[in-house]
């Protein structure tokens, strides 16, 4: 599961489409965590897609991640600023790849 204390245990190593990327990153095998308020551990996400289907405000968009060992696409929190903290995505992700900081 995603580390809920990732913001203490990792460092921002880059920006992707306006949101933070938390390392380590070593493409294509290691992709890190995308987003901060809505954080998706790309190394855990296996492209189930429930978050994309269920988010009421369409926070997530697919990004292609060819040659990643777990899956070749990931749910990117492209619109994390739109999040309404409903926690649905956290509940439905079968591999616990998502953390939403609702505090
Ligand atoms: Fe979307 Fe709700 Fe998840 Fe926020 S907590 S990203 S609104 S499903
Ligand atoms: Fe990935 Fe979980 Fe969404 S596996 S696509 S973050 S439901
Ligand atoms: Zn991203």
mmCIF file with all atom_site columns, C-alpha atoms and ligand atoms in Angstrom:
data_model
loop_
_atom_site.group_PDB
_atom_site.id
_atom_site.type_symbol
_atom_site.label_atom_id
_atom_site.label_alt_id
_atom_site.label_comp_id
_atom_site.label_asym_id
_atom_site.label_entity_id
_atom_site.label_seq_id
_atom_site.pdbx_PDB_ins_code
_atom_site.Cartn_x
_atom_site.Cartn_y
_atom_site.Cartn_z
_atom_site.occupancy
_atom_site.B_iso_or_equiv
_atom_site.pdbx_formal_charge
_atom_site.auth_seq_id
_atom_site.auth_comp_id
_atom_site.auth_asym_id
_atom_site.auth_atom_id
_atom_site.pdbx_PDB_model_num
ATOM   1   C  CA  . UNK A 1 1   ? 0.000   0.000  0.000   1.00 0.00 ? 1   UNK A CA  1
ATOM   2   C  CA  . UNK A 1 2   ? 0.988   3.626  -0.467  1.00 0.00 ? 2   UNK A CA  1
ATOM   3   C  CA  . UNK A 1 3   ? 2.904   5.098  2.473   1.00 0.00 ? 3   UNK A CA  1
ATOM   4   C  CA  . UNK A 1 4   ? 0.534   7.661  4.059   1.00 0.00 ? 4   UNK A CA  1
ATOM   5   C  CA  . UNK A 1 5   ? 3.599   9.517  5.375   1.00 0.00 ? 5   UNK A CA  1
ATOM   6   C  CA  . UNK A 1 6   ? 5.178   9.742  1.914   1.00 0.00 ? 6   UNK A CA  1
ATOM   7   C  CA  . UNK A 1 7   ? 5.459   13.522 2.273   1.00 0.00 ? 7   UNK A CA  1
ATOM   8   C  CA  . UNK A 1 8   ? 7.817   12.974 5.228   1.00 0.00 ? 8   UNK A CA  1
ATOM   9   C  CA  . UNK A 1 9   ? 9.629   9.927  3.882   1.00 0.00 ? 9   UNK A CA  1
ATOM   10  C  CA  . UNK A 1 10  ? 10.161  11.020 0.271   1.00 0.00 ? 10  UNK A CA  1
ATOM   11  C  CA  . UNK A 1 11  ? 11.304  14.125 -1.556  1.00 0.00 ? 11  UNK A CA  1
ATOM   12  C  CA  . UNK A 1 12  ? 9.815   15.961 -4.494  1.00 0.00 ? 12  UNK A CA  1
ATOM   13  C  CA  . UNK A 1 13  ? 11.983  15.178 -7.505  1.00 0.00 ? 13  UNK A CA  1
ATOM   14  C  CA  . UNK A 1 14  ? 9.939   16.728 -10.257 1.00 0.00 ? 14  UNK A CA  1
ATOM   15  C  CA  . UNK A 1 15  ? 6.714   18.117 -11.649 1.00 0.00 ? 15  UNK A CA  1
ATOM   16  C  CA  . UNK A 1 16  ? 4.246   16.386 -13.945 1.00 0.00 ? 16  UNK A CA  1
ATOM   17  C  CA  . UNK A 1 17  ? 1.522   18.478 -15.568 1.00 0.00 ? 17  UNK A CA  1
ATOM   18  C  CA  . UNK A 1 18  ? 1.443   20.809 -12.556 1.00 0.00 ? 18  UNK A CA  1
ATOM   19  C  CA  . UNK A 1 19  ? 1.559   18.275 -9.702  1.00 0.00 ? 19  UNK A CA  1
ATOM   20  C  CA  . UNK A 1 20  ? 4.488   17.014 -7.650  1.00 0.00 ? 20  UNK A CA  1
ATOM   21  C  CA  . UNK A 1 21  ? 6.368   13.782 -8.266  1.00 0.00 ? 21  UNK A CA  1
ATOM   22  C  CA  . UNK A 1 22  ? 7.833   12.188 -5.136  1.00 0.00 ? 22  UNK A CA  1
ATOM   23  C  CA  . UNK A 1 23  ? 10.899  10.001 -5.677  1.00 0.00 ? 23  UNK A CA  1
ATOM   24  C  CA  . UNK A 1 24  ? 12.726  7.860  -6.046  1.00 0.00 ? 24  UNK A CA  1
ATOM   25  C  CA  . UNK A 1 25  ? 12.188  7.771  -9.793  1.00 0.00 ? 25  UNK A CA  1
ATOM   26  C  CA  . UNK A 1 26  ? 14.214  5.596  -12.148 1.00 0.00 ? 26  UNK A CA  1
ATOM   27  C  CA  . UNK A 1 27  ? 12.244  5.195  -15.377 1.00 0.00 ? 27  UNK A CA  1
ATOM   28  C  CA  . UNK A 1 28  ? 10.807  3.017  -16.640 1.00 0.00 ? 28  UNK A CA  1
ATOM   29  C  CA  . UNK A 1 29  ? 10.863  0.595  -13.682 1.00 0.00 ? 29  UNK A CA  1
ATOM   30  C  CA  . UNK A 1 30  ? 10.431  3.050  -10.786 1.00 0.00 ? 30  UNK A CA  1
ATOM   31  C  CA  . UNK A 1 31  ? 7.991   5.914  -11.168 1.00 0.00 ? 31  UNK A CA  1
ATOM   32  C  CA  . UNK A 1 32  ? 7.386   7.222  -7.636  1.00 0.00 ? 32  UNK A CA  1
ATOM   33  C  CA  . UNK A 1 33  ? 4.233   8.914  -6.318  1.00 0.00 ? 33  UNK A CA  1
ATOM   34  C  CA  . UNK A 1 34  ? 2.283   11.469 -8.367  1.00 0.00 ? 34  UNK A CA  1
ATOM   35  C  CA  . UNK A 1 35  ? 0.308   14.199 -6.623  1.00 0.00 ? 35  UNK A CA  1
ATOM   36  C  CA  . UNK A 1 36  ? 0.201   15.472 -3.063  1.00 0.00 ? 36  UNK A CA  1
ATOM   37  C  CA  . UNK A 1 37  ? -3.382  16.111 -1.952  1.00 0.00 ? 37  UNK A CA  1
ATOM   38  C  CA  . UNK A 1 38  ? -4.430  13.162 -4.130  1.00 0.00 ? 38  UNK A CA  1
ATOM   39  C  CA  . UNK A 1 39  ? -1.383  10.908 -4.259  1.00 0.00 ? 39  UNK A CA  1
ATOM   40  C  CA  . UNK A 1 40  ? -1.084  7.811  -6.452  1.00 0.00 ? 40  UNK A CA  1
ATOM   41  C  CA  . UNK A 1 41  ? 1.828   5.423  -5.994  1.00 0.00 ? 41  UNK A CA  1
ATOM   42  C  CA  . UNK A 1 42  ? 2.602   4.598  -9.616  1.00 0.00 ? 42  UNK A CA  1
ATOM   43  C  CA  . UNK A 1 43  ? 4.746   1.656  -8.540  1.00 0.00 ? 43  UNK A CA  1
ATOM   44  C  CA  . UNK A 1 44  ? 1.700   0.040  -6.867  1.00 0.00 ? 44  UNK A CA  1
ATOM   45  C  CA  . UNK A 1 45  ? -1.101  1.035  -9.303  1.00 0.00 ? 45  UNK A CA  1
ATOM   46  C  CA  . UNK A 1 46  ? -1.949  -1.938 -11.512 1.00 0.00 ? 46  UNK A CA  1
ATOM   47  C  CA  . UNK A 1 47  ? -4.348  -0.059 -13.795 1.00 0.00 ? 47  UNK A CA  1
ATOM   48  C  CA  . UNK A 1 48  ? -7.536  -1.414 -12.229 1.00 0.00 ? 48  UNK A CA  1
ATOM   49  C  CA  . UNK A 1 49  ? -9.364  1.767  -13.238 1.00 0.00 ? 49  UNK A CA  1
ATOM   50  C  CA  . UNK A 1 50  ? -11.943 1.901  -10.431 1.00 0.00 ? 50  UNK A CA  1
ATOM   51  C  CA  . UNK A 1 51  ? -10.709 5.322  -9.351  1.00 0.00 ? 51  UNK A CA  1
ATOM   52  C  CA  . UNK A 1 52  ? -11.152 6.707  -12.861 1.00 0.00 ? 52  UNK A CA  1
ATOM   53  C  CA  . UNK A 1 53  ? -14.657 5.235  -13.100 1.00 0.00 ? 53  UNK A CA  1
ATOM   54  C  CA  . UNK A 1 54  ? -15.825 6.329  -9.660  1.00 0.00 ? 54  UNK A CA  1
ATOM   55  C  CA  . UNK A 1 55  ? -14.302 9.765  -8.971  1.00 0.00 ? 55  UNK A CA  1
ATOM   56  C  CA  . UNK A 1 56  ? -17.286 12.154 -9.132  1.00 0.00 ? 56  UNK A CA  1
ATOM   57  C  CA  . UNK A 1 57  ? -15.172 15.092 -10.284 1.00 0.00 ? 57  UNK A CA  1
ATOM   58  C  CA  . UNK A 1 58  ? -12.807 13.335 -12.717 1.00 0.00 ? 58  UNK A CA  1
ATOM   59  C  CA  . UNK A 1 59  ? -9.567  13.941 -10.869 1.00 0.00 ? 59  UNK A CA  1
ATOM   60  C  CA  . UNK A 1 60  ? -7.792  11.075 -12.660 1.00 0.00 ? 60  UNK A CA  1
ATOM   61  C  CA  . UNK A 1 61  ? -6.561  10.640 -16.206 1.00 0.00 ? 61  UNK A CA  1
ATOM   62  C  CA  . UNK A 1 62  ? -4.706  7.688  -17.701 1.00 0.00 ? 62  UNK A CA  1
ATOM   63  C  CA  . UNK A 1 63  ? -1.039  8.138  -18.485 1.00 0.00 ? 63  UNK A CA  1
ATOM   64  C  CA  . UNK A 1 64  ? 0.913   5.576  -20.478 1.00 0.00 ? 64  UNK A CA  1
ATOM   65  C  CA  . UNK A 1 65  ? 3.845   3.972  -18.648 1.00 0.00 ? 65  UNK A CA  1
ATOM   66  C  CA  . UNK A 1 66  ? 5.392   1.513  -21.094 1.00 0.00 ? 66  UNK A CA  1
ATOM   67  C  CA  . UNK A 1 67  ? 7.780   -1.051 -19.606 1.00 0.00 ? 67  UNK A CA  1
ATOM   68  C  CA  . UNK A 1 68  ? 6.695   -0.509 -16.007 1.00 0.00 ? 68  UNK A CA  1
ATOM   69  C  CA  . UNK A 1 69  ? 6.688   -3.985 -14.412 1.00 0.00 ? 69  UNK A CA  1
ATOM   70  C  CA  . UNK A 1 70  ? 3.250   -3.626 -12.742 1.00 0.00 ? 70  UNK A CA  1
ATOM   71  C  CA  . UNK A 1 71  ? 1.175   -2.036 -15.531 1.00 0.00 ? 71  UNK A CA  1
ATOM   72  C  CA  . UNK A 1 72  ? 1.625   -0.031 -18.703 1.00 0.00 ? 72  UNK A CA  1
ATOM   73  C  CA  . UNK A 1 73  ? -0.732  2.755  -17.675 1.00 0.00 ? 73  UNK A CA  1
ATOM   74  C  CA  . UNK A 1 74  ? -1.441  4.590  -14.425 1.00 0.00 ? 74  UNK A CA  1
ATOM   75  C  CA  . UNK A 1 75  ? -4.184  6.765  -12.946 1.00 0.00 ? 75  UNK A CA  1
ATOM   76  C  CA  . UNK A 1 76  ? -2.637  10.220 -12.835 1.00 0.00 ? 76  UNK A CA  1
ATOM   77  C  CA  . UNK A 1 77  ? -4.181  12.763 -10.380 1.00 0.00 ? 77  UNK A CA  1
ATOM   78  C  CA  . UNK A 1 78  ? -4.189  15.345 -13.141 1.00 0.00 ? 78  UNK A CA  1
ATOM   79  C  CA  . UNK A 1 79  ? -6.943  17.449 -11.580 1.00 0.00 ? 79  UNK A CA  1
ATOM   80  C  CA  . UNK A 1 80  ? -6.131  16.977 -7.894  1.00 0.00 ? 80  UNK A CA  1
ATOM   81  C  CA  . UNK A 1 81  ? -7.197  20.542 -7.071  1.00 0.00 ? 81  UNK A CA  1
ATOM   82  C  CA  . UNK A 1 82  ? -10.783 19.540 -8.003  1.00 0.00 ? 82  UNK A CA  1
ATOM   83  C  CA  . UNK A 1 83  ? -10.902 16.836 -5.293  1.00 0.00 ? 83  UNK A CA  1
ATOM   84  C  CA  . UNK A 1 84  ? -13.873 17.059 -2.909  1.00 0.00 ? 84  UNK A CA  1
ATOM   85  C  CA  . UNK A 1 85  ? -12.426 14.580 -0.371  1.00 0.00 ? 85  UNK A CA  1
ATOM   86  C  CA  . UNK A 1 86  ? -15.165 11.984 -0.812  1.00 0.00 ? 86  UNK A CA  1
ATOM   87  C  CA  . UNK A 1 87  ? -12.557 9.197  -0.317  1.00 0.00 ? 87  UNK A CA  1
ATOM   88  C  CA  . UNK A 1 88  ? -14.227 6.926  -2.877  1.00 0.00 ? 88  UNK A CA  1
ATOM   89  C  CA  . UNK A 1 89  ? -11.012 6.363  -4.803  1.00 0.00 ? 89  UNK A CA  1
ATOM   90  C  CA  . UNK A 1 90  ? -9.194  5.341  -1.627  1.00 0.00 ? 90  UNK A CA  1
ATOM   91  C  CA  . UNK A 1 91  ? -11.947 2.846  -0.851  1.00 0.00 ? 91  UNK A CA  1
ATOM   92  C  CA  . UNK A 1 92  ? -12.231 1.283  -4.316  1.00 0.00 ? 92  UNK A CA  1
ATOM   93  C  CA  . UNK A 1 93  ? -8.584  0.908  -5.294  1.00 0.00 ? 93  UNK A CA  1
ATOM   94  C  CA  . UNK A 1 94  ? -7.917  -2.836 -4.912  1.00 0.00 ? 94  UNK A CA  1
ATOM   95  C  CA  . UNK A 1 95  ? -4.193  -2.390 -4.302  1.00 0.00 ? 95  UNK A CA  1
ATOM   96  C  CA  . UNK A 1 96  ? -4.361  0.671  -1.996  1.00 0.00 ? 96  UNK A CA  1
ATOM   97  C  CA  . UNK A 1 97  ? -2.311  2.819  -4.338  1.00 0.00 ? 97  UNK A CA  1
ATOM   98  C  CA  . UNK A 1 98  ? -4.095  6.098  -3.452  1.00 0.00 ? 98  UNK A CA  1
ATOM   99  C  CA  . UNK A 1 99  ? -3.803  8.416  -0.452  1.00 0.00 ? 99  UNK A CA  1
ATOM   100 C  CA  . UNK A 1 100 ? -6.046  11.467 -0.070  1.00 0.00 ? 100 UNK A CA  1
ATOM   101 C  CA  . UNK A 1 101 ? -5.074  13.960 2.612   1.00 0.00 ? 101 UNK A CA  1
ATOM   102 C  CA  . UNK A 1 102 ? -8.479  15.149 3.770   1.00 0.00 ? 102 UNK A CA  1
ATOM   103 C  CA  . UNK A 1 103 ? -7.242  16.798 6.961   1.00 0.00 ? 103 UNK A CA  1
HETATM 104 FE FE1 . LIG B 2 .   ? -12.084 11.932 -6.573  1.00 0.00 ? 1   LIG B FE1 1
HETATM 105 FE FE2 . LIG B 2 .   ? -13.201 11.592 -4.181  1.00 0.00 ? 1   LIG B FE2 1
HETATM 106 FE FE3 . LIG B 2 .   ? -10.812 10.521 -4.731  1.00 0.00 ? 1   LIG B FE3 1
HETATM 107 FE FE4 . LIG B 2 .   ? -11.027 13.155 -4.426  1.00 0.00 ? 1   LIG B FE4 1
HETATM 108 S  S1  . LIG B 2 .   ? -11.375 11.607 -2.831  1.00 0.00 ? 1   LIG B S1  1
HETATM 109 S  S2  . LIG B 2 .   ? -9.896  12.098 -6.047  1.00 0.00 ? 1   LIG B S2  1
HETATM 110 S  S3  . LIG B 2 .   ? -13.061 13.527 -5.300  1.00 0.00 ? 1   LIG B S3  1
HETATM 111 S  S4  . LIG B 2 .   ? -12.765 9.970  -5.689  1.00 0.00 ? 1   LIG B S4  1
HETATM 112 FE FE1 . LIG B 2 .   ? -4.592  2.271  -10.211 1.00 0.00 ? 2   LIG B FE1 1
HETATM 113 FE FE2 . LIG B 2 .   ? -5.994  1.762  -8.048  1.00 0.00 ? 2   LIG B FE2 1
HETATM 114 FE FE3 . LIG B 2 .   ? -6.876  3.488  -9.800  1.00 0.00 ? 2   LIG B FE3 1
HETATM 115 S  S1  . LIG B 2 .   ? -4.905  0.273  -9.278  1.00 0.00 ? 2   LIG B S1  1
HETATM 116 S  S2  . LIG B 2 .   ? -6.087  2.772  -11.749 1.00 0.00 ? 2   LIG B S2  1
HETATM 117 S  S3  . LIG B 2 .   ? -5.010  3.684  -8.588  1.00 0.00 ? 2   LIG B S3  1
HETATM 118 S  S4  . LIG B 2 .   ? -8.104  2.030  -8.700  1.00 0.00 ? 2   LIG B S4  1
HETATM 119 ZN ZN1 . LIG B 2 .   ? 1.387   12.767 -12.868 1.00 0.00 ? 3   LIG B ZN1 1
#
